[in-house]
Amino acid sequence: MTGASPSHANDANLGPSAFIVLGLLSQYGPGTSYDLKQWADLSVGYFWTFARSQLYAEPQRLTRLGLLEERQEQSGRRRRVYQVTPAGRAALQSWLGKPAGFPELRDLGLLKLFFAEQGPPENVRQLAAEQLALHQARLAAYEAICQGDLPDGMTAEDLNAAGSHTLRMGLLYERANIAFWSELLG
């Protein structure tokens, strides 16, 4: 395995994508960047929006910081397999123990609604109808997961206690959005 000697990486120079990588590798075990993408799509991707390309660049950076170890396959596709180091686990534990702070909200539908008066009035109805359909589809996906109809690649073990809590919050969030956009449609 290769990896730099642990540097003094602290939470100040680690963003959410670093903790997604550390968390996923801690939860699922060693994996490639492709594995990280698959795991993210079936878990944190439901409630945390980020460029999946970060899952290809971030592991290399974390390796240089000594938070991950890298092993490259000697034959075949020569994939890089990453594993969390003790320093990486310590960084994750430190981050988990700190306050989360106020939630970030980046909702393009709400942003467009805020500026809706700058466009024709019918844009609000179109926006509301579009957002309603999107939130109804996401709610249906969450309800299917609750009923045991899991997306390809997701296992029952993926719905651990924390996963079921975030799923419950997802249901509440989607229902609130459906109520809001339905009201706006009138």
Short mmCIF file of C-alpha atoms in Angstrom, two decimals:
data_model
loop_
_atom_site.label_atom_id
_atom_site.label_comp_id
_atom_site.label_asym_id
_atom_site.label_seq_id
_atom_site.Cartn_x
_atom_site.Cartn_y
_atom_site.Cartn_z
CA MET A 1 0.00 0.00 0.00
CA THR A 2 1.13 3.49 -0.72
CA GLY A 3 0.31 6.70 1.03
CA ALA A 4 2.05 9.71 2.38
CA SER A 5 3.00 9.84 5.98
CA PRO A 6 0.13 11.45 7.88
CA SER A 7 0.21 15.20 7.58
CA HIS A 8 -1.46 17.54 9.95
CA ALA A 9 -4.73 17.43 8.02
CA ASN A 10 -7.49 18.97 10.05
CA ASP A 11 -11.15 19.62 9.52
CA ALA A 12 -10.34 23.13 8.27
CA ASN A 13 -8.91 21.79 5.01
CA LEU A 14 -11.39 18.94 4.62
CA GLY A 15 -14.76 19.66 3.09
CA PRO A 16 -17.92 17.57 2.92
CA SER A 17 -16.68 15.52 -0.04
CA ALA A 18 -13.66 14.40 2.01
CA PHE A 19 -15.94 13.21 4.80
CA ILE A 20 -18.23 11.48 2.30
CA VAL A 21 -15.21 9.51 1.04
CA LEU A 22 -13.94 8.75 4.55
CA GLY A 23 -17.43 7.83 5.76
CA LEU A 24 -18.27 5.57 2.83
CA LEU A 25 -14.95 3.74 2.99
CA SER A 26 -15.32 3.37 6.77
CA GLN A 27 -18.84 2.02 6.38
CA TYR A 28 -18.39 -0.27 3.37
CA GLY A 29 -14.68 -1.13 3.51
CA PRO A 30 -11.96 -0.75 0.86
CA GLY A 31 -13.12 0.39 -2.54
CA THR A 32 -12.37 2.15 -5.80
CA SER A 33 -13.60 5.57 -6.86
CA TYR A 34 -16.25 3.78 -8.90
CA ASP A 35 -17.36 1.91 -5.76
CA LEU A 36 -17.58 5.26 -3.95
CA LYS A 37 -19.84 6.61 -6.69
CA GLN A 38 -22.10 3.55 -6.49
CA TRP A 39 -22.29 3.74 -2.69
CA ALA A 40 -22.98 7.48 -2.76
CA ASP A 41 -25.77 7.06 -5.32
CA LEU A 42 -27.48 4.55 -3.02
CA SER A 43 -27.05 6.51 0.19
CA VAL A 44 -25.91 10.10 0.73
CA GLY A 45 -26.72 11.01 -2.87
CA TYR A 46 -30.40 11.14 -1.92
CA PHE A 47 -29.87 14.10 0.39
CA TRP A 48 -26.45 15.61 -0.39
CA THR A 49 -25.90 17.07 -3.85
CA PHE A 50 -22.33 17.14 -5.09
CA ALA A 51 -20.37 16.51 -8.28
CA ARG A 52 -19.62 12.80 -8.47
CA SER A 53 -16.28 13.69 -10.08
CA GLN A 54 -15.13 14.60 -6.56
CA LEU A 55 -15.20 10.91 -5.74
CA TYR A 56 -12.39 10.40 -8.26
CA ALA A 57 -10.18 13.34 -7.20
CA GLU A 58 -10.78 13.38 -3.44
CA PRO A 59 -9.32 9.92 -2.64
CA GLN A 60 -6.00 10.89 -4.22
CA ARG A 61 -5.88 14.08 -2.13
CA LEU A 62 -6.78 12.15 1.04
CA THR A 63 -4.03 9.65 0.24
CA ARG A 64 -1.48 12.49 0.01
CA LEU A 65 -2.74 13.72 3.40
CA GLY A 66 -2.24 10.26 4.93
CA LEU A 67 -5.96 9.73 5.58
CA LEU A 68 -6.29 6.93 3.01
CA GLU A 69 -3.99 4.19 1.81
CA GLU A 70 -3.99 3.27 -1.85
CA ARG A 71 -3.29 -0.09 -3.42
CA GLN A 72 -3.13 -0.39 -7.19
CA GLU A 73 -3.98 -3.68 -8.87
CA GLN A 74 -0.94 -5.18 -10.60
CA SER A 75 -2.84 -6.46 -13.63
CA GLY A 76 -6.07 -6.00 -15.50
CA ARG A 77 -7.56 -2.55 -15.19
CA ARG A 78 -5.01 -1.62 -12.51
CA ARG A 79 -7.72 0.02 -10.42
CA ARG A 80 -6.78 1.99 -7.34
CA VAL A 81 -8.35 0.57 -4.19
CA TYR A 82 -8.57 2.93 -1.21
CA GLN A 83 -8.76 2.14 2.49
CA VAL A 84 -9.11 4.43 5.49
CA THR A 85 -6.00 4.81 7.67
CA PRO A 86 -6.12 5.28 11.45
CA ALA A 87 -5.52 9.00 10.83
CA GLY A 88 -8.49 8.99 8.44
CA ARG A 89 -10.71 7.33 11.05
CA ALA A 90 -9.55 9.88 13.63
CA ALA A 91 -10.38 12.76 11.25
CA LEU A 92 -13.84 11.27 10.60
CA GLN A 93 -14.45 10.77 14.34
CA SER A 94 -13.35 14.34 15.05
CA TRP A 95 -15.69 15.72 12.39
CA LEU A 96 -18.61 13.60 13.63
CA GLY A 97 -18.11 14.97 17.14
CA LYS A 98 -18.42 18.60 16.06
CA PRO A 99 -21.69 20.55 15.66
CA ALA A 100 -23.18 20.36 12.18
CA GLY A 101 -24.20 24.00 12.16
CA PHE A 102 -27.07 25.48 10.25
CA PRO A 103 -28.18 23.36 7.27
CA GLU A 104 -27.28 24.42 3.75
CA LEU A 105 -30.18 24.81 1.38
CA ARG A 106 -29.54 25.04 -2.35
CA ASP A 107 -32.91 24.60 -4.01
CA LEU A 108 -32.98 25.79 -7.62
CA GLY A 109 -36.78 25.70 -7.63
CA LEU A 110 -36.94 28.12 -4.70
CA LEU A 111 -34.28 30.32 -6.28
CA LYS A 112 -36.32 30.55 -9.48
CA LEU A 113 -39.47 31.20 -7.45
CA PHE A 114 -37.74 34.08 -5.65
CA PHE A 115 -37.06 35.79 -9.00
CA ALA A 116 -40.30 34.67 -10.68
CA GLU A 117 -41.70 38.20 -10.89
CA GLN A 118 -38.96 38.97 -13.43
CA GLY A 119 -40.59 36.61 -15.94
CA PRO A 120 -44.07 35.90 -17.28
CA PRO A 121 -46.68 34.85 -14.67
CA GLU A 122 -47.18 31.40 -16.23
CA ASN A 123 -43.62 30.50 -15.25
CA VAL A 124 -44.71 30.11 -11.62
CA ARG A 125 -47.36 27.52 -12.52
CA GLN A 126 -44.90 25.65 -14.76
CA LEU A 127 -42.27 25.72 -12.03
CA ALA A 128 -44.75 24.54 -9.40
CA ALA A 129 -45.98 21.70 -11.63
CA GLU A 130 -42.42 20.62 -12.41
CA GLN A 131 -41.32 20.73 -8.77
CA LEU A 132 -44.46 18.91 -7.63
CA ALA A 133 -43.79 16.07 -10.10
CA LEU A 134 -40.13 15.81 -9.04
CA HIS A 135 -40.96 15.68 -5.34
CA GLN A 136 -43.77 13.18 -5.91
CA ALA A 137 -41.36 10.91 -7.79
CA ARG A 138 -38.75 11.14 -5.03
CA LEU A 139 -41.42 10.45 -2.38
CA ALA A 140 -42.55 7.39 -4.33
CA ALA A 141 -38.92 6.15 -4.43
CA TYR A 142 -38.56 6.63 -0.66
CA GLU A 143 -41.88 4.88 0.00
CA ALA A 144 -40.79 1.97 -2.20
CA ILE A 145 -37.59 1.65 -0.17
CA CYS A 146 -39.69 1.63 3.02
CA GLN A 147 -41.74 -1.22 1.58
CA GLY A 148 -38.58 -3.23 0.86
CA ASP A 149 -38.42 -2.50 -2.88
CA LEU A 150 -34.74 -1.51 -2.86
CA PRO A 151 -32.92 0.05 -5.82
CA ASP A 152 -30.42 -2.20 -7.60
CA GLY A 153 -27.27 -2.43 -5.51
CA MET A 154 -28.91 -1.39 -2.22
CA THR A 155 -29.14 -4.02 0.49
CA ALA A 156 -31.19 -4.19 3.66
CA GLU A 157 -27.94 -3.70 5.58
CA ASP A 158 -27.59 -0.29 3.89
CA LEU A 159 -30.68 0.78 5.82
CA ASN A 160 -28.97 0.68 9.18
CA ALA A 161 -30.33 2.83 12.00
CA ALA A 162 -28.79 6.02 10.62
CA GLY A 163 -30.00 5.17 7.11
CA SER A 164 -33.55 4.64 8.33
CA HIS A 165 -33.44 7.98 10.19
CA THR A 166 -32.30 9.85 7.09
CA LEU A 167 -34.94 8.00 5.05
CA ARG A 168 -37.63 9.10 7.53
CA MET A 169 -36.41 12.71 7.22
CA GLY A 170 -36.48 12.34 3.43
CA LEU A 171 -40.13 11.29 3.60
CA LEU A 172 -41.00 14.31 5.75
CA TYR A 173 -39.03 16.64 3.48
CA GLU A 174 -40.70 15.40 0.30
CA ARG A 175 -44.17 15.57 1.84
CA ALA A 176 -43.54 19.18 2.92
CA ASN A 177 -42.37 20.07 -0.60
CA ILE A 178 -45.41 18.40 -2.14
CA ALA A 179 -47.71 20.39 0.18
CA PHE A 180 -45.90 23.64 -0.66
CA TRP A 181 -45.82 23.26 -4.44
CA SER A 182 -49.43 21.92 -4.49
CA GLU A 183 -50.56 25.01 -2.58
CA LEU A 184 -48.72 27.24 -5.04
CA LEU A 185 -50.49 25.51 -7.95
CA GLY A 186 -53.75 26.30 -6.17
#
